[in-house]
PDB file of C-alpha atoms in Angstrom:
ATOM      1  CA  UNK A   1      40.824  41.638  84.333  1.00  0.00           C
ATOM      2  CA  UNK A   2      40.853  38.918  81.450  1.00  0.00           C
ATOM      3  CA  UNK A   3      37.609  40.313  80.199  1.00  0.00           C
ATOM      4  CA  UNK A   4      39.122  44.100  80.127  1.00  0.00           C
ATOM      5  CA  UNK A   5      42.139  42.838  78.409  1.00  0.00           C
ATOM      6  CA  UNK A   6      40.239  40.839  75.828  1.00  0.00           C
ATOM      7  CA  UNK A   7      38.220  44.195  74.969  1.00  0.00           C
ATOM      8  CA  UNK A   8      41.410  46.256  74.767  1.00  0.00           C
ATOM      9  CA  UNK A   9      43.093  43.470  72.323  1.00  0.00           C
ATOM     10  CA  UNK A  10      39.842  43.421  70.272  1.00  0.00           C
ATOM     11  CA  UNK A  11      39.918  47.436  70.050  1.00  0.00           C
ATOM     12  CA  UNK A  12      43.562  47.258  69.132  1.00  0.00           C
ATOM     13  CA  UNK A  13      43.101  44.640  66.472  1.00  0.00           C
ATOM     14  CA  UNK A  14      40.093  46.517  64.930  1.00  0.00           C
ATOM     15  CA  UNK A  15      42.284  49.737  64.771  1.00  0.00           C
ATOM     16  CA  UNK A  16      45.305  47.957  63.040  1.00  0.00           C
ATOM     17  CA  UNK A  17      42.709  46.407  60.442  1.00  0.00           C
ATOM     18  CA  UNK A  18      41.176  49.812  59.829  1.00  0.00           C
ATOM     19  CA  UNK A  19      44.379  51.448  59.291  1.00  0.00           C
ATOM     20  CA  UNK A  20      46.591  48.814  57.636  1.00  0.00           C
ATOM     21  CA  UNK A  21      45.942  46.701  54.312  1.00  0.00           C
ATOM     22  CA  UNK A  22      47.174  44.519  51.656  1.00  0.00           C
ATOM     23  CA  UNK A  23      46.864  45.532  48.116  1.00  0.00           C
ATOM     24  CA  UNK A  24      44.325  43.415  46.126  1.00  0.00           C
ATOM     25  CA  UNK A  25      47.041  42.894  43.331  1.00  0.00           C
ATOM     26  CA  UNK A  26      49.526  41.456  45.778  1.00  0.00           C
ATOM     27  CA  UNK A  27      47.031  39.234  47.787  1.00  0.00           C
ATOM     28  CA  UNK A  28      45.766  37.764  44.552  1.00  0.00           C
ATOM     29  CA  UNK A  29      49.177  36.978  43.477  1.00  0.00           C
ATOM     30  CA  UNK A  30      49.962  35.172  46.677  1.00  0.00           C
ATOM     31  CA  UNK A  31      47.016  33.152  46.784  1.00  0.00           C
ATOM     32  CA  UNK A  32      47.760  32.063  43.199  1.00  0.00           C
ATOM     33  CA  UNK A  33      51.229  31.247  44.002  1.00  0.00           C
ATOM     34  CA  UNK A  34      50.307  29.281  47.323  1.00  0.00           C
ATOM     35  CA  UNK A  35      48.358  26.467  45.761  1.00  0.00           C
ATOM     36  CA  UNK A  36      47.306  24.916  48.899  1.00  0.00           C
ATOM     37  CA  UNK A  37      45.193  27.976  49.713  1.00  0.00           C
ATOM     38  CA  UNK A  38      42.942  27.536  46.756  1.00  0.00           C
ATOM     39  CA  UNK A  39      40.240  25.578  48.408  1.00  0.00           C
ATOM     40  CA  UNK A  40      39.688  28.168  51.039  1.00  0.00           C
ATOM     41  CA  UNK A  41      35.982  29.577  51.080  1.00  0.00           C
ATOM     42  CA  UNK A  42      35.623  33.345  50.645  1.00  0.00           C
ATOM     43  CA  UNK A  43      35.001  33.767  54.364  1.00  0.00           C
ATOM     44  CA  UNK A  44      38.194  31.823  55.201  1.00  0.00           C
ATOM     45  CA  UNK A  45      40.202  33.758  52.545  1.00  0.00           C
ATOM     46  CA  UNK A  46      39.032  37.107  54.123  1.00  0.00           C
ATOM     47  CA  UNK A  47      39.871  35.850  57.662  1.00  0.00           C
ATOM     48  CA  UNK A  48      43.250  34.787  56.625  1.00  0.00           C
ATOM     49  CA  UNK A  49      43.833  38.231  54.920  1.00  0.00           C
ATOM     50  CA  UNK A  50      43.036  39.854  58.349  1.00  0.00           C
ATOM     51  CA  UNK A  51      45.310  37.387  60.265  1.00  0.00           C
ATOM     52  CA  UNK A  52      48.183  38.201  57.801  1.00  0.00           C
ATOM     53  CA  UNK A  53      47.667  41.957  58.416  1.00  0.00           C
ATOM     54  CA  UNK A  54      47.661  41.578  62.239  1.00  0.00           C
ATOM     55  CA  UNK A  55      50.936  39.114  61.940  1.00  0.00           C
ATOM     56  CA  UNK A  56      52.886  41.584  59.777  1.00  0.00           C
ATOM     57  CA  UNK A  57      51.967  44.388  62.308  1.00  0.00           C
ATOM     58  CA  UNK A  58      53.396  42.750  65.062  1.00  0.00           C
ATOM     59  CA  UNK A  59      56.471  40.876  63.473  1.00  0.00           C
ATOM     60  CA  UNK A  60      59.579  42.485  61.871  1.00  0.00           C
ATOM     61  CA  UNK A  61      60.765  40.536  58.697  1.00  0.00           C
ATOM     62  CA  UNK A  62      64.259  41.484  57.765  1.00  0.00           C
ATOM     63  CA  UNK A  63      66.504  40.121  54.998  1.00  0.00           C
ATOM     64  CA  UNK A  64      70.216  39.421  55.311  1.00  0.00           C
ATOM     65  CA  UNK A  65      73.147  39.162  52.892  1.00  0.00           C
ATOM     66  CA  UNK A  66      71.722  42.171  51.019  1.00  0.00           C
ATOM     67  CA  UNK A  67      68.286  40.516  50.468  1.00  0.00           C
ATOM     68  CA  UNK A  68      65.935  43.263  50.031  1.00  0.00           C
ATOM     69  CA  UNK A  69      62.467  42.347  51.582  1.00  0.00           C
ATOM     70  CA  UNK A  70      59.342  43.406  49.556  1.00  0.00           C
ATOM     71  CA  UNK A  71      55.864  43.805  50.781  1.00  0.00           C
ATOM     72  CA  UNK A  72      54.764  40.706  48.572  1.00  0.00           C
ATOM     73  CA  UNK A  73      57.610  38.695  50.266  1.00  0.00           C
ATOM     74  CA  UNK A  74      56.255  39.442  53.574  1.00  0.00           C
ATOM     75  CA  UNK A  75      52.728  38.648  52.643  1.00  0.00           C
ATOM     76  CA  UNK A  76      53.942  35.306  51.097  1.00  0.00           C
ATOM     77  CA  UNK A  77      55.613  34.446  54.381  1.00  0.00           C
ATOM     78  CA  UNK A  78      52.728  35.627  56.579  1.00  0.00           C
ATOM     79  CA  UNK A  79      49.969  33.829  54.574  1.00  0.00           C
ATOM     80  CA  UNK A  80      51.958  30.483  55.076  1.00  0.00           C
ATOM     81  CA  UNK A  81      52.444  31.038  58.680  1.00  0.00           C
ATOM     82  CA  UNK A  82      48.664  32.030  59.340  1.00  0.00           C
ATOM     83  CA  UNK A  83      47.283  29.212  57.647  1.00  0.00           C
ATOM     84  CA  UNK A  84      48.170  27.229  60.868  1.00  0.00           C
ATOM     85  CA  UNK A  85      46.348  29.631  62.964  1.00  0.00           C
ATOM     86  CA  UNK A  86      43.301  30.176  60.657  1.00  0.00           C
ATOM     87  CA  UNK A  87      40.895  28.700  63.252  1.00  0.00           C
ATOM     88  CA  UNK A  88      42.974  29.532  66.246  1.00  0.00           C
ATOM     89  CA  UNK A  89      44.283  32.985  67.006  1.00  0.00           C
ATOM     90  CA  UNK A  90      47.248  35.191  65.976  1.00  0.00           C
ATOM     91  CA  UNK A  91      48.065  35.199  69.739  1.00  0.00           C
ATOM     92  CA  UNK A  92      49.604  31.681  69.241  1.00  0.00           C
ATOM     93  CA  UNK A  93      52.632  33.587  67.722  1.00  0.00           C
ATOM     94  CA  UNK A  94      52.949  36.019  70.686  1.00  0.00           C
ATOM     95  CA  UNK A  95      56.294  36.096  72.910  1.00  0.00           C
ATOM     96  CA  UNK A  96      58.634  36.708  69.914  1.00  0.00           C
ATOM     97  CA  UNK A  97      58.859  39.195  67.154  1.00  0.00           C
ATOM     98  CA  UNK A  98      61.422  38.591  64.381  1.00  0.00           C
ATOM     99  CA  UNK A  99      61.752  36.705  61.222  1.00  0.00           C
ATOM    100  CA  UNK A 100      65.118  36.720  59.611  1.00  0.00           C
ATOM    101  CA  UNK A 101      65.377  35.795  55.824  1.00  0.00           C
ATOM    102  CA  UNK A 102      68.405  34.693  53.874  1.00  0.00           C
ATOM    103  CA  UNK A 103      68.474  34.547  50.147  1.00  0.00           C
ATOM    104  CA  UNK A 104      68.891  30.852  50.113  1.00  0.00           C
ATOM    105  CA  UNK A 105      70.043  28.074  52.461  1.00  0.00           C
ATOM    106  CA  UNK A 106      72.267  28.983  55.382  1.00  0.00           C
ATOM    107  CA  UNK A 107      74.612  27.478  57.764  1.00  0.00           C
ATOM    108  CA  UNK A 108      73.833  26.847  61.352  1.00  0.00           C
ATOM    109  CA  UNK A 109      76.809  26.595  63.753  1.00  0.00           C
ATOM    110  CA  UNK A 110      75.867  26.531  67.443  1.00  0.00           C
ATOM    111  CA  UNK A 111      76.263  24.369  70.626  1.00  0.00           C
ATOM    112  CA  UNK A 112      73.217  23.102  72.469  1.00  0.00           C
ATOM    113  CA  UNK A 113      72.512  20.759  75.404  1.00  0.00           C
ATOM    114  CA  UNK A 114      70.087  17.795  75.023  1.00  0.00           C
ATOM    115  CA  UNK A 115      67.393  16.595  77.509  1.00  0.00           C
ATOM    116  CA  UNK A 116      70.120  14.846  79.507  1.00  0.00           C
ATOM    117  CA  UNK A 117      72.324  18.005  79.835  1.00  0.00           C
ATOM    118  CA  UNK A 118      74.926  16.729  77.347  1.00  0.00           C
ATOM    119  CA  UNK A 119      76.357  19.626  75.173  1.00  0.00           C
ATOM    120  CA  UNK A 120      76.454  18.989  71.356  1.00  0.00           C
ATOM    121  CA  UNK A 121      77.794  20.953  68.498  1.00  0.00           C
ATOM    122  CA  UNK A 122      75.631  21.539  65.512  1.00  0.00           C
ATOM    123  CA  UNK A 123      76.901  22.539  61.984  1.00  0.00           C
ATOM    124  CA  UNK A 124      74.621  21.944  59.133  1.00  0.00           C
ATOM    125  CA  UNK A 125      73.166  23.592  56.171  1.00  0.00           C
ATOM    126  CA  UNK A 126      69.477  24.571  56.724  1.00  0.00           C
ATOM    127  CA  UNK A 127      66.431  26.028  54.937  1.00  0.00           C
ATOM    128  CA  UNK A 128      64.710  27.098  58.081  1.00  0.00           C
ATOM    129  CA  UNK A 129      65.110  27.264  61.897  1.00  0.00           C
ATOM    130  CA  UNK A 130      62.881  28.268  64.904  1.00  0.00           C
ATOM    131  CA  UNK A 131      64.186  29.434  68.317  1.00  0.00           C
ATOM    132  CA  UNK A 132      62.258  29.000  71.417  1.00  0.00           C
ATOM    133  CA  UNK A 133      61.243  32.754  72.433  1.00  0.00           C
ATOM    134  CA  UNK A 134      63.542  33.836  69.568  1.00  0.00           C
ATOM    135  CA  UNK A 135      63.328  34.397  65.754  1.00  0.00           C
ATOM    136  CA  UNK A 136      62.274  32.100  62.952  1.00  0.00           C
ATOM    137  CA  UNK A 137      65.029  31.933  60.198  1.00  0.00           C
ATOM    138  CA  UNK A 138      63.986  31.056  56.688  1.00  0.00           C
ATOM    139  CA  UNK A 139      65.563  30.685  53.243  1.00  0.00           C
ATOM    140  CA  UNK A 140      63.617  32.834  50.823  1.00  0.00           C
ATOM    141  CA  UNK A 141      64.355  30.424  47.957  1.00  0.00           C
ATOM    142  CA  UNK A 142      62.741  27.768  49.945  1.00  0.00           C
ATOM    143  CA  UNK A 143      60.049  30.060  51.500  1.00  0.00           C
ATOM    144  CA  UNK A 144      58.882  31.003  48.024  1.00  0.00           C
ATOM    145  CA  UNK A 145      58.701  27.434  46.910  1.00  0.00           C
ATOM    146  CA  UNK A 146      61.506  27.469  44.589  1.00  0.00           C
ATOM    147  CA  UNK A 147      62.226  23.801  43.558  1.00  0.00           C
ATOM    148  CA  UNK A 148      60.448  22.447  46.532  1.00  0.00           C
ATOM    149  CA  UNK A 149      58.627  18.992  46.513  1.00  0.00           C
ATOM    150  CA  UNK A 150      54.960  19.180  46.423  1.00  0.00           C
ATOM    151  CA  UNK A 151      54.788  18.460  50.090  1.00  0.00           C
ATOM    152  CA  UNK A 152      57.471  20.526  51.366  1.00  0.00           C
ATOM    153  CA  UNK A 153      56.927  23.858  53.064  1.00  0.00           C
ATOM    154  CA  UNK A 154      59.676  25.329  55.281  1.00  0.00           C
ATOM    155  CA  UNK A 155      57.520  28.133  56.558  1.00  0.00           C
ATOM    156  CA  UNK A 156      54.730  25.694  57.924  1.00  0.00           C
ATOM    157  CA  UNK A 157      57.266  23.499  59.113  1.00  0.00           C
ATOM    158  CA  UNK A 158      59.080  26.210  61.247  1.00  0.00           C
ATOM    159  CA  UNK A 159      55.743  27.818  62.418  1.00  0.00           C
ATOM    160  CA  UNK A 160      54.453  24.314  63.460  1.00  0.00           C
ATOM    161  CA  UNK A 161      57.569  24.197  65.695  1.00  0.00           C
ATOM    162  CA  UNK A 162      56.585  27.708  67.113  1.00  0.00           C
ATOM    163  CA  UNK A 163      53.069  26.152  68.176  1.00  0.00           C
ATOM    164  CA  UNK A 164      54.840  23.117  69.438  1.00  0.00           C
ATOM    165  CA  UNK A 165      57.220  25.367  71.605  1.00  0.00           C
ATOM    166  CA  UNK A 166      54.371  26.931  73.474  1.00  0.00           C
ATOM    167  CA  UNK A 167      54.412  23.814  75.633  1.00  0.00           C
ATOM    168  CA  UNK A 168      57.665  22.930  77.294  1.00  0.00           C
ATOM    169  CA  UNK A 169      59.742  23.553  74.145  1.00  0.00           C
ATOM    170  CA  UNK A 170      59.515  21.621  70.774  1.00  0.00           C
ATOM    171  CA  UNK A 171      58.650  18.010  71.717  1.00  0.00           C
ATOM    172  CA  UNK A 172      55.918  17.076  69.466  1.00  0.00           C
ATOM    173  CA  UNK A 173      53.331  17.806  72.007  1.00  0.00           C
ATOM    174  CA  UNK A 174      51.648  21.180  71.708  1.00  0.00           C
ATOM    175  CA  UNK A 175      49.218  22.680  73.936  1.00  0.00           C
ATOM    176  CA  UNK A 176      45.855  20.912  73.040  1.00  0.00           C
ATOM    177  CA  UNK A 177      42.365  22.163  72.985  1.00  0.00           C
ATOM    178  CA  UNK A 178      39.878  21.416  75.763  1.00  0.00           C
ATOM    179  CA  UNK A 179      37.975  18.825  73.506  1.00  0.00           C
ATOM    180  CA  UNK A 180      41.066  16.921  72.779  1.00  0.00           C
ATOM    181  CA  UNK A 181      42.597  13.934  74.724  1.00  0.00           C
ATOM    182  CA  UNK A 182      46.155  14.159  75.693  1.00  0.00           C
ATOM    183  CA  UNK A 183      46.282  10.530  76.149  1.00  0.00           C
ATOM    184  CA  UNK A 184      44.906   9.801  72.629  1.00  0.00           C
ATOM    185  CA  UNK A 185      47.421  12.456  71.243  1.00  0.00           C
ATOM    186  CA  UNK A 186      50.343  10.691  73.123  1.00  0.00           C
ATOM    187  CA  UNK A 187      49.405   7.070  72.139  1.00  0.00           C
ATOM    188  CA  UNK A 188      48.703   7.830  68.507  1.00  0.00           C
ATOM    189  CA  UNK A 189      51.741   9.982  67.894  1.00  0.00           C
ATOM    190  CA  UNK A 190      54.074   7.789  69.967  1.00  0.00           C
ATOM    191  CA  UNK A 191      52.828   4.604  68.079  1.00  0.00           C
ATOM    192  CA  UNK A 192      53.060   6.234  64.675  1.00  0.00           C
ATOM    193  CA  UNK A 193      56.350   7.805  65.299  1.00  0.00           C
ATOM    194  CA  UNK A 194      58.004   4.503  66.610  1.00  0.00           C
ATOM    195  CA  UNK A 195      56.632   2.726  63.487  1.00  0.00           C
ATOM    196  CA  UNK A 196      57.859   5.303  61.254  1.00  0.00           C
ATOM    197  CA  UNK A 197      61.265   5.301  62.735  1.00  0.00           C
ATOM    198  CA  UNK A 198      61.613   1.633  62.437  1.00  0.00           C
ATOM    199  CA  UNK A 199      60.624   1.859  58.641  1.00  0.00           C
ATOM    200  CA  UNK A 200      63.316   4.581  58.049  1.00  0.00           C
ATOM    201  CA  UNK A 201      65.955   2.557  59.948  1.00  0.00           C
ATOM    202  CA  UNK A 202      65.115  -0.517  57.610  1.00  0.00           C
ATOM    203  CA  UNK A 203      65.610   1.730  54.748  1.00  0.00           C
ATOM    204  CA  UNK A 204      62.174   1.352  53.486  1.00  0.00           C
ATOM    205  CA  UNK A 205      60.554   3.935  51.297  1.00  0.00           C
ATOM    206  CA  UNK A 206      58.113   6.177  53.084  1.00  0.00           C
ATOM    207  CA  UNK A 207      55.498   8.688  51.682  1.00  0.00           C
ATOM    208  CA  UNK A 208      56.603  11.136  54.143  1.00  0.00           C
ATOM    209  CA  UNK A 209      60.003  12.780  54.376  1.00  0.00           C
ATOM    210  CA  UNK A 210      62.385  10.466  56.490  1.00  0.00           C
ATOM    211  CA  UNK A 211      63.431  13.702  58.332  1.00  0.00           C
ATOM    212  CA  UNK A 212      60.358  13.250  60.253  1.00  0.00           C
ATOM    213  CA  UNK A 213      62.101  10.403  62.169  1.00  0.00           C
ATOM    214  CA  UNK A 214      64.607  12.679  63.554  1.00  0.00           C
ATOM    215  CA  UNK A 215      62.708  13.510  66.830  1.00  0.00           C
ATOM    216  CA  UNK A 216      59.053  13.743  67.934  1.00  0.00           C
ATOM    217  CA  UNK A 217      59.301  17.543  67.246  1.00  0.00           C
ATOM    218  CA  UNK A 218      60.366  17.038  63.674  1.00  0.00           C
ATOM    219  CA  UNK A 219      57.624  14.385  63.194  1.00  0.00           C
ATOM    220  CA  UNK A 220      54.858  16.881  64.059  1.00  0.00           C
ATOM    221  CA  UNK A 221      56.433  19.683  62.060  1.00  0.00           C
ATOM    222  CA  UNK A 222      56.944  17.553  58.922  1.00  0.00           C
ATOM    223  CA  UNK A 223      53.324  15.847  59.247  1.00  0.00           C
ATOM    224  CA  UNK A 224      52.042  19.559  59.643  1.00  0.00           C
ATOM    225  CA  UNK A 225      53.660  20.426  56.363  1.00  0.00           C
ATOM    226  CA  UNK A 226      52.045  17.510  54.538  1.00  0.00           C
ATOM    227  CA  UNK A 227      48.769  18.052  56.231  1.00  0.00           C
ATOM    228  CA  UNK A 228      48.374  21.322  54.594  1.00  0.00           C
ATOM    229  CA  UNK A 229      50.204  20.717  51.185  1.00  0.00           C
ATOM    230  CA  UNK A 230      49.219  17.407  50.469  1.00  0.00           C
ATOM    231  CA  UNK A 231      46.675  16.237  52.942  1.00  0.00           C
ATOM    232  CA  UNK A 232      45.457  13.113  51.235  1.00  0.00           C
ATOM    233  CA  UNK A 233      48.993  11.454  51.979  1.00  0.00           C
ATOM    234  CA  UNK A 234      48.323  11.932  55.706  1.00  0.00           C
ATOM    235  CA  UNK A 235      44.759  11.069  55.493  1.00  0.00           C
ATOM    236  CA  UNK A 236      45.424   7.672  53.574  1.00  0.00           C
ATOM    237  CA  UNK A 237      48.474   6.542  55.095  1.00  0.00           C
ATOM    238  CA  UNK A 238      48.067   7.897  58.648  1.00  0.00           C
ATOM    239  CA  UNK A 239      44.471   8.346  59.266  1.00  0.00           C
ATOM    240  CA  UNK A 240      44.877   8.411  62.958  1.00  0.00           C
ATOM    241  CA  UNK A 241      47.303  11.206  62.798  1.00  0.00           C
ATOM    242  CA  UNK A 242      45.181  13.005  60.230  1.00  0.00           C
ATOM    243  CA  UNK A 243      42.154  13.112  62.672  1.00  0.00           C
ATOM    244  CA  UNK A 244      44.266  14.462  65.497  1.00  0.00           C
ATOM    245  CA  UNK A 245      45.831  17.158  63.207  1.00  0.00           C
ATOM    246  CA  UNK A 246      42.022  18.234  62.083  1.00  0.00           C
ATOM    247  CA  UNK A 247      41.287  18.507  65.762  1.00  0.00           C
ATOM    248  CA  UNK A 248      44.311  20.493  66.543  1.00  0.00           C
ATOM    249  CA  UNK A 249      44.320  22.781  63.661  1.00  0.00           C
ATOM    250  CA  UNK A 250      40.547  22.709  63.414  1.00  0.00           C
ATOM    251  CA  UNK A 251      40.708  22.471  59.678  1.00  0.00           C
ATOM    252  CA  UNK A 252      39.975  19.585  57.173  1.00  0.00           C
ATOM    253  CA  UNK A 253      42.651  20.394  54.286  1.00  0.00           C
ATOM    254  CA  UNK A 254      41.645  17.235  52.437  1.00  0.00           C
ATOM    255  CA  UNK A 255      37.945  18.578  52.378  1.00  0.00           C
ATOM    256  CA  UNK A 256      39.099  21.523  50.503  1.00  0.00           C
ATOM    257  CA  UNK A 257      40.470  19.607  47.455  1.00  0.00           C
ATOM    258  CA  UNK A 258      37.260  19.303  45.836  1.00  0.00           C
ATOM    259  CA  UNK A 259      36.698  23.155  46.014  1.00  0.00           C
ATOM    260  CA  UNK A 260      40.189  23.763  44.856  1.00  0.00           C
ATOM    261  CA  UNK A 261      39.689  21.843  41.570  1.00  0.00           C
ATOM    262  CA  UNK A 262      36.506  23.736  40.691  1.00  0.00           C
TER     263      UNK A 262
END
């Protein structure tokens, strides 16, 4: 049955890729805009383009507050989402369909229960939000990289949460590959998180956004941002974390930097 499903899914994807496309003009503009993609090989770029087409076929991207969503905006969002799964599979984003885009930052106002069952009320300004089995919500101003710091990427951040959520919700422990050690991941991330939080609590300056200290889930999402946007920061300051992310994403963004400068 699994084999049959795989054949049907492969047929479906080939059919989508045969019928749907991204214009060269839009694709080249997006590649130029998203600087962290510049080190991709031609084969990786072609594969990313196919993932973006499949992603956009399965997802609905809608604007709110009179924001008109263009094809180029969709490709810009999808390319950033799909860089995380370049060596994985688009099926990692199954089980939900919608992406909601605000013109700029938006207000979140809701109640939620923590791991102890205590209900809290959240009221905050946000540039992105990911819901378990629900939509990803983005600020277009931030998704487009307007006025963002070099290591910031709200799309990568929220889609890292989506990958994390595949295993018991967002907790900083995504489903690992067969060649990875769950014990090593737990030990390395727990030690780094505790040390990072201690530095933030002491008011020490960090090379990573202090927001990563909010929870293990945010630690994973923020480090995923930096891993793709400014990988040498993670590789130099948190080498053990970098090695685990290389294994998880099956990519080495630091190794692309030489190609990007050519």
